[in-house]
Coordinates of C-alpha atoms in Angstrom, one line a residue:
M8 CA 2.6 -71.0 -156.2
E9 CA 1.4 -67.8 -157.8
E10 CA 2.5 -69.0 -161.3
E11 CA 0.6 -72.3 -160.8
K12 CA -2.6 -70.3 -159.9
E13 CA -2.2 -68.1 -162.9
V14 CA -1.9 -71.2 -165.1
M15 CA -5.0 -72.8 -163.6
E16 CA -7.0 -69.6 -164.1
V17 CA -6.0 -69.5 -167.8
E18 CA -7.0 -73.2 -168.3
E19 CA -10.4 -72.5 -166.7
R20 CA -10.9 -69.5 -169.0
V21 CA -10.0 -71.7 -172.0
V22 CA -12.5 -74.4 -171.0
E23 CA -15.2 -71.8 -170.7
V24 CA -14.5 -70.6 -174.3
E25 CA -14.5 -74.2 -175.7
H26 CA -17.8 -75.1 -174.1
P27 CA -19.8 -71.9 -173.6
L28 CA -22.8 -72.5 -171.3
P29 CA -25.9 -70.4 -171.3
C30 CA -25.8 -67.6 -168.8
L31 CA -29.0 -67.3 -166.7
S32 CA -29.9 -64.1 -165.0
E33 CA -32.0 -64.1 -161.8
S34 CA -35.1 -63.5 -163.9
D35 CA -34.4 -66.3 -166.4
T36 CA -36.0 -69.6 -165.9
Q37 CA -34.4 -71.4 -168.8
G38 CA -31.5 -71.2 -171.3
I39 CA -31.2 -72.4 -174.8
I40 CA -28.4 -74.9 -175.6
K41 CA -28.1 -75.9 -179.2
G42 CA -25.6 -76.6 -182.0
R43 CA -22.0 -76.4 -181.0
A44 CA -22.9 -75.8 -177.4
L45 CA -23.8 -79.5 -177.1
F46 CA -20.9 -81.8 -176.2
G47 CA -22.1 -84.5 -178.6
Y48 CA -25.1 -86.2 -180.1
V49 CA -28.0 -86.4 -177.5
G50 CA -30.7 -88.1 -179.6
I51 CA -33.6 -85.6 -178.9
E52 CA -34.7 -85.8 -182.6
A53 CA -35.5 -89.5 -182.1
V54 CA -38.6 -88.5 -180.2
L55 CA -40.2 -87.7 -183.6
D56 CA -39.7 -91.3 -184.7
Q57 CA -41.2 -92.5 -181.4
M58 CA -44.3 -90.3 -181.9
R59 CA -44.7 -91.5 -185.4
R60 CA -44.5 -95.2 -184.3
K61 CA -47.1 -94.6 -181.6
T62 CA -49.4 -92.8 -183.9
M63 CA -49.2 -95.5 -186.6
K64 CA -50.0 -98.2 -184.0
A65 CA -52.9 -96.4 -182.4
G66 CA -54.2 -94.6 -185.5
F67 CA -56.3 -91.4 -185.2
E68 CA -59.8 -90.1 -185.7
F69 CA -61.1 -87.5 -188.1
N70 CA -64.7 -86.4 -188.2
I71 CA -66.0 -84.3 -191.0
M72 CA -69.5 -82.9 -191.5
V73 CA -71.0 -82.0 -194.9
V74 CA -73.9 -79.6 -195.0
G75 CA -76.0 -78.4 -198.0
Q76 CA -79.2 -78.9 -199.7
S77 CA -79.9 -82.0 -201.8
G78 CA -78.4 -82.4 -205.2
L79 CA -75.2 -80.4 -204.6
G80 CA -72.9 -83.4 -204.9
K81 CA -71.9 -83.8 -201.2
S82 CA -71.6 -87.6 -201.3
T83 CA -69.6 -87.5 -204.5
L84 CA -67.2 -84.9 -203.2
V85 CA -66.5 -86.8 -200.0
N86 CA -65.8 -90.0 -202.1
T87 CA -63.5 -87.9 -204.3
L88 CA -61.7 -86.5 -201.3
F89 CA -60.8 -89.9 -199.8
K90 CA -60.8 -91.8 -203.1
S91 CA -63.1 -94.5 -201.8
K92 CA -66.8 -95.1 -201.2
V93 CA -67.1 -93.4 -197.8
S94 CA -70.3 -91.4 -198.1
R95 CA -73.5 -92.6 -196.5
K96 CA -75.2 -92.9 -199.9
S97 CA -72.4 -94.9 -201.4
C98 CA -72.2 -97.6 -198.6
T99 CA -76.0 -97.9 -198.0
P100 CA -77.5 -100.9 -200.0
N101 CA -80.5 -100.0 -202.2
Y102 CA -80.2 -96.4 -201.2
E103 CA -83.1 -94.2 -202.3
E104 CA -82.9 -90.4 -202.3
Q105 CA -85.8 -89.0 -200.4
I106 CA -86.5 -85.4 -199.3
S107 CA -86.7 -85.5 -195.5
K108 CA -89.3 -83.3 -193.8
T109 CA -86.9 -82.5 -191.0
V110 CA -83.1 -82.4 -190.6
H111 CA -81.8 -85.7 -189.5
L112 CA -78.1 -86.1 -188.8
Q113 CA -76.6 -89.5 -189.8
S114 CA -73.0 -90.6 -189.6
V115 CA -71.1 -93.4 -191.2
S116 CA -67.6 -94.5 -190.1
H117 CA -64.7 -96.3 -191.9
I118 CA -61.2 -97.4 -191.1
I119 CA -58.9 -96.1 -193.9
E120 CA -55.4 -97.4 -194.0
E121 CA -52.6 -95.9 -196.2
K122 CA -48.9 -96.8 -196.0
G123 CA -49.4 -98.3 -192.5
V124 CA -51.2 -95.2 -191.1
K125 CA -54.8 -95.9 -189.9
M126 CA -57.5 -93.3 -189.7
K127 CA -61.0 -93.7 -188.4
L128 CA -63.0 -91.4 -190.7
T129 CA -66.5 -90.4 -189.7
V130 CA -68.6 -88.6 -192.3
I131 CA -71.7 -86.8 -190.8
D132 CA -74.4 -86.0 -193.3
T133 CA -77.4 -83.7 -192.8
P134 CA -80.2 -84.9 -195.1
G135 CA -83.2 -82.5 -195.1
F136 CA -81.1 -79.3 -194.6
G137 CA -82.4 -76.4 -196.8
D138 CA -84.8 -78.7 -198.7
Q139 CA -88.1 -77.3 -197.3
I140 CA -90.2 -74.3 -198.3
N141 CA -89.9 -73.0 -194.7
N142 CA -86.3 -73.6 -193.6
E143 CA -86.6 -71.6 -190.4
N144 CA -84.3 -72.9 -187.6
C145 CA -83.2 -75.8 -189.8
W146 CA -79.7 -75.3 -188.4
E147 CA -80.7 -76.1 -184.8
P148 CA -80.3 -79.9 -184.9
I149 CA -76.8 -79.4 -186.4
V150 CA -75.8 -77.0 -183.6
Q151 CA -77.3 -79.4 -181.1
Y152 CA -75.4 -82.3 -182.6
V153 CA -72.0 -80.5 -182.4
N154 CA -72.6 -79.5 -178.8
E155 CA -73.7 -83.0 -177.9
Q156 CA -70.4 -84.4 -179.1
Y157 CA -68.6 -81.8 -176.9
E158 CA -70.8 -82.9 -174.0
K159 CA -69.8 -86.6 -174.5
Y160 CA -66.1 -85.7 -174.5
L161 CA -66.5 -83.5 -171.4
K162 CA -68.3 -86.2 -169.4
E163 CA -65.5 -88.7 -170.3
E164 CA -62.9 -86.2 -169.1
L165 CA -64.7 -85.6 -165.8
N166 CA -65.0 -89.3 -164.9
V167 CA -62.9 -90.4 -161.9
N168 CA -61.6 -93.4 -163.8
R169 CA -61.0 -92.0 -167.2
K170 CA -60.3 -94.2 -170.3
K171 CA -56.7 -94.3 -171.5
R172 CA -57.9 -92.9 -174.7
I173 CA -61.2 -90.9 -174.8
P174 CA -63.2 -91.7 -178.0
D175 CA -63.3 -88.5 -180.0
S176 CA -66.6 -87.9 -181.9
R177 CA -66.3 -84.1 -182.0
V178 CA -66.8 -82.5 -185.4
H179 CA -63.3 -81.4 -186.6
G180 CA -64.5 -79.6 -189.7
C181 CA -67.7 -78.7 -191.5
V182 CA -67.7 -78.4 -195.3
Y183 CA -70.6 -76.1 -196.3
F184 CA -71.9 -76.4 -199.8
L185 CA -73.1 -73.3 -201.6
P186 CA -75.1 -73.6 -204.8
A187 CA -73.5 -72.1 -207.9
T188 CA -76.1 -69.3 -208.3
G189 CA -73.6 -66.6 -209.2
H190 CA -75.5 -64.2 -207.0
W191 CA -75.0 -63.4 -203.3
L192 CA -75.2 -65.7 -200.2
R193 CA -78.8 -66.7 -199.3
P194 CA -80.2 -65.8 -195.9
I195 CA -80.0 -69.5 -194.9
D196 CA -76.3 -69.6 -195.8
V197 CA -75.6 -66.4 -193.8
E198 CA -77.5 -67.6 -190.7
F199 CA -76.1 -71.1 -190.7
M200 CA -72.4 -70.0 -191.1
R201 CA -72.9 -67.2 -188.5
R202 CA -74.1 -69.6 -185.9
L203 CA -72.0 -72.7 -186.7
G204 CA -68.8 -70.6 -187.2
K205 CA -68.7 -70.0 -183.4
I206 CA -68.6 -73.7 -182.5
V207 CA -66.9 -75.5 -185.4
S208 CA -64.4 -74.9 -188.2
I209 CA -66.4 -74.1 -191.4
V210 CA -64.9 -74.4 -194.9
P211 CA -67.4 -73.0 -197.5
V212 CA -67.2 -74.5 -201.1
I213 CA -69.1 -73.6 -204.3
A214 CA -70.6 -76.9 -205.4
K215 CA -70.7 -78.0 -209.1
A216 CA -68.5 -75.1 -210.0
D217 CA -68.3 -76.3 -213.6
T218 CA -71.7 -74.7 -214.2
L219 CA -70.1 -71.3 -214.0
T220 CA -67.7 -69.6 -216.4
L221 CA -64.3 -68.5 -215.1
E222 CA -65.5 -64.9 -215.0
E223 CA -68.7 -65.8 -213.2
R224 CA -66.8 -68.0 -210.7
L225 CA -64.4 -65.2 -209.9
E226 CA -67.1 -62.6 -209.4
F227 CA -69.2 -65.0 -207.3
K228 CA -66.2 -65.8 -205.0
Q229 CA -65.6 -62.1 -204.5
R230 CA -69.3 -61.5 -203.6
I231 CA -69.2 -64.3 -201.1
R232 CA -66.1 -63.0 -199.4
Q233 CA -67.8 -59.6 -199.2
D234 CA -70.9 -61.2 -197.6
L235 CA -68.8 -63.2 -195.1
Q236 CA -67.0 -60.0 -194.0
A237 CA -70.1 -57.9 -193.9
N238 CA -71.9 -60.4 -191.7
G239 CA -69.0 -61.1 -189.4
I240 CA -68.9 -64.8 -190.4
R241 CA -65.8 -66.7 -189.3
V242 CA -64.6 -69.4 -191.6
Y243 CA -61.5 -71.6 -191.3
P244 CA -58.6 -70.7 -191.1
Q245 CA -59.2 -67.7 -188.9
K246 CA -56.4 -65.0 -188.8
E247 CA -56.4 -65.0 -185.0
Y248 CA -55.4 -68.6 -184.9
D249 CA -52.2 -68.2 -187.0
E250 CA -49.3 -69.2 -184.7
D251 CA -46.4 -67.5 -186.5
A252 CA -45.4 -65.7 -189.7
E253 CA -45.0 -69.0 -191.6
D254 CA -48.5 -70.0 -190.7
R255 CA -49.8 -66.6 -191.7
I256 CA -48.2 -66.7 -195.2
L257 CA -49.7 -70.2 -195.8
N258 CA -53.1 -69.4 -194.5
D259 CA -53.3 -66.0 -196.3
K260 CA -53.0 -67.9 -199.6
I261 CA -55.8 -70.2 -198.5
R262 CA -58.0 -67.3 -197.4
E263 CA -57.6 -65.7 -200.8
N264 CA -59.1 -68.8 -202.5
I265 CA -62.0 -69.3 -200.1
P266 CA -64.7 -70.3 -201.0
F267 CA -63.2 -73.1 -203.0
A268 CA -64.9 -73.7 -206.4
V269 CA -65.0 -77.5 -206.6
V270 CA -66.2 -80.3 -208.9
G271 CA -66.5 -83.9 -207.6
T272 CA -66.5 -87.3 -209.4
D273 CA -65.4 -90.8 -208.7
K274 CA -65.0 -91.7 -212.4
E275 CA -61.7 -92.0 -214.3
H276 CA -61.0 -91.1 -217.9
Q277 CA -58.0 -91.3 -220.2
V278 CA -56.3 -88.0 -220.8
N279 CA -53.1 -88.0 -222.9
G280 CA -52.5 -91.6 -221.9
N281 CA -53.0 -91.0 -218.2
K282 CA -56.0 -91.9 -216.0
V283 CA -57.5 -88.9 -214.3
L284 CA -60.6 -88.2 -212.2
G285 CA -62.9 -86.1 -214.2
R286 CA -66.4 -85.3 -215.6
K287 CA -66.9 -85.9 -219.3
T288 CA -68.9 -83.3 -221.2
K289 CA -69.5 -82.7 -224.9
W290 CA -66.7 -80.1 -224.8
G291 CA -64.1 -82.2 -223.1
I292 CA -63.1 -83.6 -219.7
I293 CA -63.1 -81.5 -216.6
E294 CA -60.2 -82.8 -214.6
V295 CA -61.0 -82.7 -210.9
E296 CA -57.5 -82.6 -209.6
N297 CA -56.3 -80.0 -212.2
V298 CA -56.1 -76.6 -210.5
A299 CA -56.6 -75.0 -213.9
H300 CA -60.1 -76.6 -214.1
C301 CA -61.3 -76.3 -210.5
E302 CA -60.1 -75.8 -206.9
F303 CA -60.7 -79.3 -205.6
A304 CA -57.0 -79.9 -205.0
H305 CA -56.8 -76.8 -202.8
L306 CA -59.7 -78.2 -200.7
R307 CA -58.1 -81.6 -200.5
D308 CA -54.8 -80.2 -199.4
L309 CA -56.5 -78.0 -196.7
L310 CA -58.6 -80.8 -195.2
I311 CA -56.1 -83.7 -195.4
R312 CA -52.5 -82.9 -196.5
S313 CA -51.7 -79.6 -194.7
H314 CA -54.3 -78.7 -192.1
L315 CA -55.9 -82.0 -190.8
Q316 CA -54.0 -81.9 -187.5
D317 CA -54.6 -78.1 -187.2
L318 CA -58.3 -78.7 -187.6
K319 CA -58.2 -81.2 -184.8
D320 CA -56.1 -78.8 -182.6
V321 CA -58.5 -75.8 -183.2
T322 CA -61.4 -78.1 -182.3
H323 CA -59.8 -79.2 -179.1
N324 CA -58.1 -76.0 -178.0
I325 CA -60.6 -73.4 -179.2
H326 CA -64.1 -74.7 -179.8
Y327 CA -64.2 -77.5 -177.3
E328 CA -62.3 -75.4 -174.7
T329 CA -64.9 -72.6 -175.0
Y330 CA -67.7 -75.1 -174.5
R331 CA -65.9 -76.7 -171.6
V332 CA -65.4 -73.4 -169.8
K333 CA -69.0 -72.4 -170.3
R334 CA -70.4 -75.7 -169.0
L335 CA -68.1 -75.8 -166.0
N336 CA -68.9 -72.2 -165.1
E337 CA -72.6 -73.0 -165.3
S338 CA -72.2 -76.0 -162.9
N339 CA -70.1 -73.9 -160.5
A340 CA -72.7 -71.1 -160.5
N341 CA -75.4 -73.6 -159.6
G342 CA -73.3 -75.3 -157.1
L343 CA -74.3 -78.6 -158.6
A344 CA -72.8 -81.4 -160.7
L345 CA -72.7 -81.0 -164.5
S346 CA -76.3 -80.6 -165.6
P347 CA -77.6 -82.7 -168.5
L348 CA -77.5 -81.1 -171.9
T349 CA -80.9 -80.1 -173.0
L350 CA -82.1 -81.6 -176.3
E351 CA -84.6 -79.2 -177.8
N352 CA -85.3 -81.3 -180.9
G353 CA -85.4 -84.7 -179.4
T354 CA -82.9 -87.5 -179.9
L355 CA -80.8 -87.0 -183.0
E356 CA -80.8 -89.9 -185.4
K357 CA -77.4 -91.4 -186.0
S358 CA -76.4 -94.4 -188.1
D359 CA -72.9 -95.7 -187.2
A360 CA -71.9 -98.3 -189.7
E361 CA -68.2 -99.3 -189.7
S362 CA -66.3 -100.8 -192.6
H363 CA -62.7 -101.5 -193.5
L364 CA -61.4 -100.2 -196.8

């Protein structure tokens, strides 16, 4: 009997060696089982395919705001980014450029489909910004619009019978256009980015950068970075939002290039037998997607190819969460239901025109 017991104990020890299980102490709440510790194929990785199928069926939303004075090529750059006529100017019949006396926010939406993936793109334009002799408080309607979208989302969340999918009109990113002056940031630039940087992700760009030489461009970018740091302006991607070392390395490269010196165009030209997007001059063709000519490709990669989902996550988890906590604390302090959002500048003008591309 004693020999049989010894044999059984040896077999148990062998089994434990063959299939080592995670040891949990009293303080541990979970163990990690991976690789050879699994008895066979489980199929956990298939959840990625499930998520992909659901996303492709439902599609997703992306809302981008463009801000800058008239004549900086905002509409052209947006069209170049998405390689289609998505700007308000491009899809408005008989559009006439007029200098607005006040800042009016107008949006236009499109459904863009590529390789089975659908995206509802909304471009918010800010005609009238920075175009007046006196531009005092011209950023207020923009701040108000951003907060208004947070308020809409918050009210939908607080409904007893919530929608299965809450429509998301929150601004996921703001591209701020700086004129290629070659000097320092203007007071209006500093004030706008200081205020908006607290509630939305801002990506500054130098518009029509082909008007600067390479040396002027480099010096101007350095001056802008100094101004941003001196004034405590937060632009995307912020260091404090880096999730790990891999994110930090990627984002550090982006931060070194900000602000992006960009050129936009929707016209194609032949270069060495290939069609390229570019601006034709007497001296040659400025290729928009050639990083040796301008930094448009870096901006496109940031907004669409590498950080689009992160822009949405930062909007939801940081900016919207900050707004939500503030509003709920206000309502709890008053002991009342959520008070209506005050509109200081009246109703904001919005034009929602949807099209399929």
